[in-house]
mmCIF file of C-alpha atoms in Angstrom:
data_model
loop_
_atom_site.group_PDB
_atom_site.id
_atom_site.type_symbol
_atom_site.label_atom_id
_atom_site.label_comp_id
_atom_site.label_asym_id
_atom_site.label_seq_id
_atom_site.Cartn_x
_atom_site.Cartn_y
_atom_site.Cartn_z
ATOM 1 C CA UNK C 1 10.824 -15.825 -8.776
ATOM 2 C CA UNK C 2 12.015 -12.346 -8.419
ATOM 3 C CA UNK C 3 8.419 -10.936 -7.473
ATOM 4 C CA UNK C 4 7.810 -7.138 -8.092
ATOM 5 C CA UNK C 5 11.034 -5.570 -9.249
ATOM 6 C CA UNK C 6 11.504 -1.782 -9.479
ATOM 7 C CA UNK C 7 14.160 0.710 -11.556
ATOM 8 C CA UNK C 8 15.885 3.490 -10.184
ATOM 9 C CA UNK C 9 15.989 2.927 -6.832
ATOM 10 C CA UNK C 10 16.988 6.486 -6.659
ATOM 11 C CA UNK C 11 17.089 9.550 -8.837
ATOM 12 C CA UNK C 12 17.476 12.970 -8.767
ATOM 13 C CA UNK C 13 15.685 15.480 -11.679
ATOM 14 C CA UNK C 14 15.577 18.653 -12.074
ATOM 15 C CA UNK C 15 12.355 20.482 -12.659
ATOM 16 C CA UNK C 16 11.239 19.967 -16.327
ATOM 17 C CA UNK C 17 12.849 17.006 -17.271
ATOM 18 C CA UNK C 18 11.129 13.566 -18.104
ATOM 19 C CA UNK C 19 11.854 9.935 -16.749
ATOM 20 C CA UNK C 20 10.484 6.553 -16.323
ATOM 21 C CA UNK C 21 10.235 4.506 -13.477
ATOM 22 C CA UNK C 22 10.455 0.701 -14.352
ATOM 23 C CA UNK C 23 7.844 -1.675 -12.749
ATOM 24 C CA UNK C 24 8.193 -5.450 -13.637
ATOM 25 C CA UNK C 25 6.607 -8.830 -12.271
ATOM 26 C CA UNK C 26 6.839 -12.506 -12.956
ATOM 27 C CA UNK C 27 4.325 -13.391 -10.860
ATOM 28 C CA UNK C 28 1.878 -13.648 -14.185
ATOM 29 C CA UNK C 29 -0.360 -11.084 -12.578
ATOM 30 C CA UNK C 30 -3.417 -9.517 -13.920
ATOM 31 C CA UNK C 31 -3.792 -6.042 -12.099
ATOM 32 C CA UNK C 32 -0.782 -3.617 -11.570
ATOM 33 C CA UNK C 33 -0.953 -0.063 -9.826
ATOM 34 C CA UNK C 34 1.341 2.593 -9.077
ATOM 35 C CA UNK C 35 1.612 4.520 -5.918
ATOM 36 C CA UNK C 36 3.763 7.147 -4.245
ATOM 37 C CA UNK C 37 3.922 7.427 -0.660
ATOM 38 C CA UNK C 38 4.326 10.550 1.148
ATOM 39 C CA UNK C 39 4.872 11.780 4.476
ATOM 40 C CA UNK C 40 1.996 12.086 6.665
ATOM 41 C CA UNK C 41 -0.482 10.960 3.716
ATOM 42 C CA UNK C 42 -0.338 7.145 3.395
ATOM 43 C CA UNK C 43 0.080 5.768 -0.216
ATOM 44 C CA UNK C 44 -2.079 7.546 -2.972
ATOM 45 C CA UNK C 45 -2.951 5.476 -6.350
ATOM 46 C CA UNK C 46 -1.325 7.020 -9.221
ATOM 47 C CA UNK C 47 -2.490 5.255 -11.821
ATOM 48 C CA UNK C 48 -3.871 1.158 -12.127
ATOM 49 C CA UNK C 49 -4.157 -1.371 -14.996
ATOM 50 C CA UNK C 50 -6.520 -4.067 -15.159
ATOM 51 C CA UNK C 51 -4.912 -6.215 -17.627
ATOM 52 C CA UNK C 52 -2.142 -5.974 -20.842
ATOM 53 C CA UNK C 53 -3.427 -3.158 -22.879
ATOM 54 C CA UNK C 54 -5.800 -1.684 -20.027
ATOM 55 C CA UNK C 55 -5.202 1.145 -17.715
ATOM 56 C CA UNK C 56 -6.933 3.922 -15.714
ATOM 57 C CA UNK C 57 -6.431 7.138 -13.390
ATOM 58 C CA UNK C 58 -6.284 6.600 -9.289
ATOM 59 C CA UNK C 59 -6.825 9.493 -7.127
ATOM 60 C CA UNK C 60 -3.968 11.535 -8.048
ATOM 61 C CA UNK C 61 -2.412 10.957 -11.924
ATOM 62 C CA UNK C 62 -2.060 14.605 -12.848
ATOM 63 C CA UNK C 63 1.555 14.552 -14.594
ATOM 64 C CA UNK C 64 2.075 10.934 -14.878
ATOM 65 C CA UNK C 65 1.512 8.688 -18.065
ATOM 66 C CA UNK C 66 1.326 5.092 -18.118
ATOM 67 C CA UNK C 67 1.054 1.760 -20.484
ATOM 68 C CA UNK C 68 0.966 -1.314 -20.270
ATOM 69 C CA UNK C 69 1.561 -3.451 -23.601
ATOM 70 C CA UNK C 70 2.657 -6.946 -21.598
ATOM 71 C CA UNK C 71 1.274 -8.647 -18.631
ATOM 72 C CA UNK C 72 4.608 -8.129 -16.924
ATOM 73 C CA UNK C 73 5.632 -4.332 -17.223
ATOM 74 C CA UNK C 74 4.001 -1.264 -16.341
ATOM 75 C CA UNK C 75 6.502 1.323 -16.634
ATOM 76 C CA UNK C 76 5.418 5.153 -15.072
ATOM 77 C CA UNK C 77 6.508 8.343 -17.065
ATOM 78 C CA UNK C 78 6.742 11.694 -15.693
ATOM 79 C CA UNK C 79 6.309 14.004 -18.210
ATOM 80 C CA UNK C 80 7.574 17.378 -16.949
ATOM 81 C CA UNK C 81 8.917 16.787 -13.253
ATOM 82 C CA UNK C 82 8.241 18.934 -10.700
ATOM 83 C CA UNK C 83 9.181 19.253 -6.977
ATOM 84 C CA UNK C 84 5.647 18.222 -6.166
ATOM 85 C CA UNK C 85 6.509 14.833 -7.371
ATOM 86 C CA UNK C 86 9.638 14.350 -4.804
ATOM 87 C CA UNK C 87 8.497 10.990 -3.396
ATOM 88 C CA UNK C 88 8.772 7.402 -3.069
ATOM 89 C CA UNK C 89 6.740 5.675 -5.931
ATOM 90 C CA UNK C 90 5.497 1.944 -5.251
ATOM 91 C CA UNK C 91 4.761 -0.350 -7.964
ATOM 92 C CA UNK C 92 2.160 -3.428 -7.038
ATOM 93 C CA UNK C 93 0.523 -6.656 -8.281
ATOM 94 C CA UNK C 94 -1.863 -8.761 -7.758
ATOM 95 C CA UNK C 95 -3.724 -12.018 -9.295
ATOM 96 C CA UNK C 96 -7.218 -11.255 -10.533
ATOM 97 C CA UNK C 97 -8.423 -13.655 -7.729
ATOM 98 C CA UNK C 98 -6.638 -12.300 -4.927
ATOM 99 C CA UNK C 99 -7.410 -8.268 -6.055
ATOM 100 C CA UNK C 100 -6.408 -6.949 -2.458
ATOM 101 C CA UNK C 101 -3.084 -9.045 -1.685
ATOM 102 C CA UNK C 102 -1.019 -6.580 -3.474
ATOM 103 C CA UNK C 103 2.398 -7.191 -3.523
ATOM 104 C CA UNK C 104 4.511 -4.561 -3.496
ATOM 105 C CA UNK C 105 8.123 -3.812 -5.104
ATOM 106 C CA UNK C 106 10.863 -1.708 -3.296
ATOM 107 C CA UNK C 107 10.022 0.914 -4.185
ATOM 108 C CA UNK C 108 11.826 4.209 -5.809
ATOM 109 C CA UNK C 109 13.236 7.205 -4.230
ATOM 110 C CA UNK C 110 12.440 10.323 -6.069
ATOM 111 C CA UNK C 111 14.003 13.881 -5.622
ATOM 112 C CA UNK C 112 12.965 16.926 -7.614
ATOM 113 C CA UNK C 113 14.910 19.772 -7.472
ATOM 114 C CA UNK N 1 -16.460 8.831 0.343
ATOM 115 C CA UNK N 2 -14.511 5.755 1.849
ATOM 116 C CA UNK N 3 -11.862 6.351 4.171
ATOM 117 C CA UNK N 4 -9.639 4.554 6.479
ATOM 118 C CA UNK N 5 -8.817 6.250 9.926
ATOM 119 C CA UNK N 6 -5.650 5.165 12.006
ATOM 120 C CA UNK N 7 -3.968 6.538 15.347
ATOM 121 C CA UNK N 8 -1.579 8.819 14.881
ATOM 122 C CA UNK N 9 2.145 7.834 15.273
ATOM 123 C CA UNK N 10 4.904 7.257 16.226
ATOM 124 C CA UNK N 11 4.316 4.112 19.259
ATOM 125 C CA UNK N 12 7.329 3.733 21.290
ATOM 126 C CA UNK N 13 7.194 0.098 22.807
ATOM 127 C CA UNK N 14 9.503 -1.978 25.108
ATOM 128 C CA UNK N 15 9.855 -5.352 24.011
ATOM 129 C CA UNK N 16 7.073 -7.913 25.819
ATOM 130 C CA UNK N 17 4.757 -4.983 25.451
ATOM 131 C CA UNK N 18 1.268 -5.331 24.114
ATOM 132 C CA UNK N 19 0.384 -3.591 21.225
ATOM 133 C CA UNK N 20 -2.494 -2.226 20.183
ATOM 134 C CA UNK N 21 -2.996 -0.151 16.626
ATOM 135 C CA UNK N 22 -6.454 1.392 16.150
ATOM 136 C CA UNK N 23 -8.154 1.811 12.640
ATOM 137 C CA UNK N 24 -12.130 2.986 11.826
ATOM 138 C CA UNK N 25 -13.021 3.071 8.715
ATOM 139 C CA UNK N 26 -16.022 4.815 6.417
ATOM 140 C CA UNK N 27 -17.334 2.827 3.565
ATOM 141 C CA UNK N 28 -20.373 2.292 1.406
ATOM 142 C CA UNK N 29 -21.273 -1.225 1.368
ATOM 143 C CA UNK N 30 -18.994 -4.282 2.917
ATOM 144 C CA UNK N 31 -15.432 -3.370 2.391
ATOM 145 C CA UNK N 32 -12.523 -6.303 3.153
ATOM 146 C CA UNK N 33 -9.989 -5.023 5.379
ATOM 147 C CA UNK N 34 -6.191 -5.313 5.067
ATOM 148 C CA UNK N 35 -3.419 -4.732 7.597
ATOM 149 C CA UNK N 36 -0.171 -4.089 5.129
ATOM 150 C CA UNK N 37 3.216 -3.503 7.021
ATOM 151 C CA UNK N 38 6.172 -1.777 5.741
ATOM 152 C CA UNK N 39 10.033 -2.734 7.575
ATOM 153 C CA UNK N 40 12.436 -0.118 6.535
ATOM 154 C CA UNK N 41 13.659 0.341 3.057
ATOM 155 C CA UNK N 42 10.731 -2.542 2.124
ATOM 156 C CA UNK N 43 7.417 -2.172 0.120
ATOM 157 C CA UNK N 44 4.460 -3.046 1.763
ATOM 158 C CA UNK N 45 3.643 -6.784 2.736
ATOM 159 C CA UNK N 46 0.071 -8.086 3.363
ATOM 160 C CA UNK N 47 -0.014 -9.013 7.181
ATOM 161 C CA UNK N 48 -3.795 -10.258 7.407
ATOM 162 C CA UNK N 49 -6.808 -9.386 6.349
ATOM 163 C CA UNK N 50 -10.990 -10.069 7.032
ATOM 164 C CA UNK N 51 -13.613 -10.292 4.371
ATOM 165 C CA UNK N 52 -16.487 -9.980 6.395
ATOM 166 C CA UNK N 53 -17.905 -8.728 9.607
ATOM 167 C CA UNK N 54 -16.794 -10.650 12.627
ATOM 168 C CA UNK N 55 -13.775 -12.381 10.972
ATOM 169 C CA UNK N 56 -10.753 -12.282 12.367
ATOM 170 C CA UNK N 57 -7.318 -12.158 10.336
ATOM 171 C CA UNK N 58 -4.271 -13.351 12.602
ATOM 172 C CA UNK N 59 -0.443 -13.892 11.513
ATOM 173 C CA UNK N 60 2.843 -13.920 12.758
ATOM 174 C CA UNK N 61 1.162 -13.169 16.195
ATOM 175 C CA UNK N 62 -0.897 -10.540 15.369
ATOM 176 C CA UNK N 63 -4.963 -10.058 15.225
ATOM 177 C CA UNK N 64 -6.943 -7.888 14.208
ATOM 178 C CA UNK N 65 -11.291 -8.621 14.140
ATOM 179 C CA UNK N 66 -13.529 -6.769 11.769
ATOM 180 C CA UNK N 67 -16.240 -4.930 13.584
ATOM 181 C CA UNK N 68 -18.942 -4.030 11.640
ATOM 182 C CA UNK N 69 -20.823 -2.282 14.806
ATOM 183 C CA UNK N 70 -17.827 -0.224 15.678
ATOM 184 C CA UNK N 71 -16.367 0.077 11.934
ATOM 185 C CA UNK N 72 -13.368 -1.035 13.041
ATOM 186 C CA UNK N 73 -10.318 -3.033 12.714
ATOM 187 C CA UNK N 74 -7.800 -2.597 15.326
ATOM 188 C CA UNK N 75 -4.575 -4.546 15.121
ATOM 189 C CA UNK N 76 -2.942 -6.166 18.152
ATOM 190 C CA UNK N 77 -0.471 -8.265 19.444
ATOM 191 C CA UNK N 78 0.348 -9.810 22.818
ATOM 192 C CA UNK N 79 3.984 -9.198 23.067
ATOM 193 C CA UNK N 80 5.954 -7.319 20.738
ATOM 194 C CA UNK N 81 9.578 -8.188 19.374
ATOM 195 C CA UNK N 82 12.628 -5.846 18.246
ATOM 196 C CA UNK N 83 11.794 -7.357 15.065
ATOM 197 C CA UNK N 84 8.012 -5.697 14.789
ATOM 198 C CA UNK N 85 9.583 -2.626 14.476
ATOM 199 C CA UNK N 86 8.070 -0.786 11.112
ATOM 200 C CA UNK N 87 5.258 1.054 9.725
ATOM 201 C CA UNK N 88 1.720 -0.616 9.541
ATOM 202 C CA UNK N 89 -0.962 0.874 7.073
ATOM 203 C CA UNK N 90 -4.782 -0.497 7.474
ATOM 204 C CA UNK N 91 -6.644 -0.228 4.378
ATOM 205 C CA UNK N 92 -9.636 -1.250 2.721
ATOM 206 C CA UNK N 93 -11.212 -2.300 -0.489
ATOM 207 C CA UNK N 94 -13.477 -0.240 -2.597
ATOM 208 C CA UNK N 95 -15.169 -0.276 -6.010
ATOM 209 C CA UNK N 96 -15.028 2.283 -8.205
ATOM 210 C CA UNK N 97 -16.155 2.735 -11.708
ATOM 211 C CA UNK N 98 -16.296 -0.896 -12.048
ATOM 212 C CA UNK N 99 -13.348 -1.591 -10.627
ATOM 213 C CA UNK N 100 -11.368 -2.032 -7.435
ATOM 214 C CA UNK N 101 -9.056 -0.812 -5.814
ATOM 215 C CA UNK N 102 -6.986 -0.370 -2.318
ATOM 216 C CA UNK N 103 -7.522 2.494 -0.040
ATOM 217 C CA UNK N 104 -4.685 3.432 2.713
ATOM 218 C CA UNK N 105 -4.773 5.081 5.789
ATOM 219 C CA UNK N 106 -1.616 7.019 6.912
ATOM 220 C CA UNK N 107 0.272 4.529 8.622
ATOM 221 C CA UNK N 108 1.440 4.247 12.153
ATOM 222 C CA UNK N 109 4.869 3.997 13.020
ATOM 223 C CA UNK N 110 6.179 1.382 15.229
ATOM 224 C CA UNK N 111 9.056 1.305 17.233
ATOM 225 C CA UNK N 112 10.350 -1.661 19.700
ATOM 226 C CA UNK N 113 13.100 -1.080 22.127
ATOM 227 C CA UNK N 114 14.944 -3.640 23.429
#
């Protein structure tokens, strides 16, 4: 049971370009979310999905697309990149029944330059 | 709109110490609350949580009681380790547009010395 597994762990972009983070979990898990975490500002949701085919904006998902056509990926795409997004991006699950015990992945290391 | 509060960071403990972590929060309704804590390089792990008011969450040594009168949910533990040492978020749960969702407070930043 490998849990909440995330690809990069690190990458560098230059303004403009496009990427996708990888979020998978095995944990058969209804409701996956994104996050970033930045200094000084806790962890803001990105974007959320309730279920396979199902997602919806968090507080801040200017710039960032996502889908989520299996139960166990929810990959994140950034579009155009911009420093703004330098970060560390969070991917989470959780069982429908247990909404708030998110677990989390390692995480991914983001510089835009 | 809901928010969580939390004391400012870093804490700079000797080992033995006794910790304590404050968080408030503002919410419509009954939020749960979470305490999540994050070791370094790690994602966040669940360390307890409360439902309701009055219940109190404990693990690996650590409490924290949810107090509806106070709106609050400090963390605390009796004597910290070297191994305690990491970042601890409180958060709590709110609905919105049907559905629900986490909501994090800054995090505090823990550090034990030996």
């Amino acid at each position: 049971n490998a849990g909440v597994t995330q690809t990069p762990k690190f990458q560098v972009l230059k303004t403009g370009q496009s990427m996708t983070l990888q979020c998978a979990q095995d944990m058969n898990h209804e409701y996956m979310s994104w996050y970033r975490q930045d200094p000084g500002m806790g962890l803001r949701l990105i974007h959320y999905s309730v279920g396979a085919g199902i997602t919806d904006q968090g507080e801040v998902p200017n710039g960032y697309n996502v889908s989520r056509s299996t139960t166990e990926d929810f990959p994140l795409r950034l579009l155009s990149a911009a420093p703004s997004q330098t970060s560390v991006y969070f991917c989470a699950s959780s069982p429908r029944e247990g909404l708030y015990e998110q677990y989390f992945g390692p995480g991914t290391r983001l510089t835009v330059t | 709109g809901d928010s969580v509060t939390q004391m400012e960071g870093p804490v700079t403990l000797s080992e033995e110490a006794f910790l304590t972590i404050n968080c408030t929060y503002t919410a419509t309704g009954y939020p749960s609350l979470f305490w999540y804590v994050q070791y370094p390089g790690e994602g966040l792990q669940l360390l307890l949580k409360a439902t309701k008011a009055d219940d109190k969450g404990s693990n690996k040594g650590f409490e924290a009681t949810y107090r509806k009168e106070t709106t609050s949910f400090h963390l605390e533990k009796g004597s910290v380790q070297v191994s305690d040492s990491a970042v601890y978020f409180c958060a709590l749960s709110l609905t919105q547009g049907g559905s629900e969702k986490l909501v994090f407070g800054k995090g505090t930043k823990l550090t034990v010395n030996p």
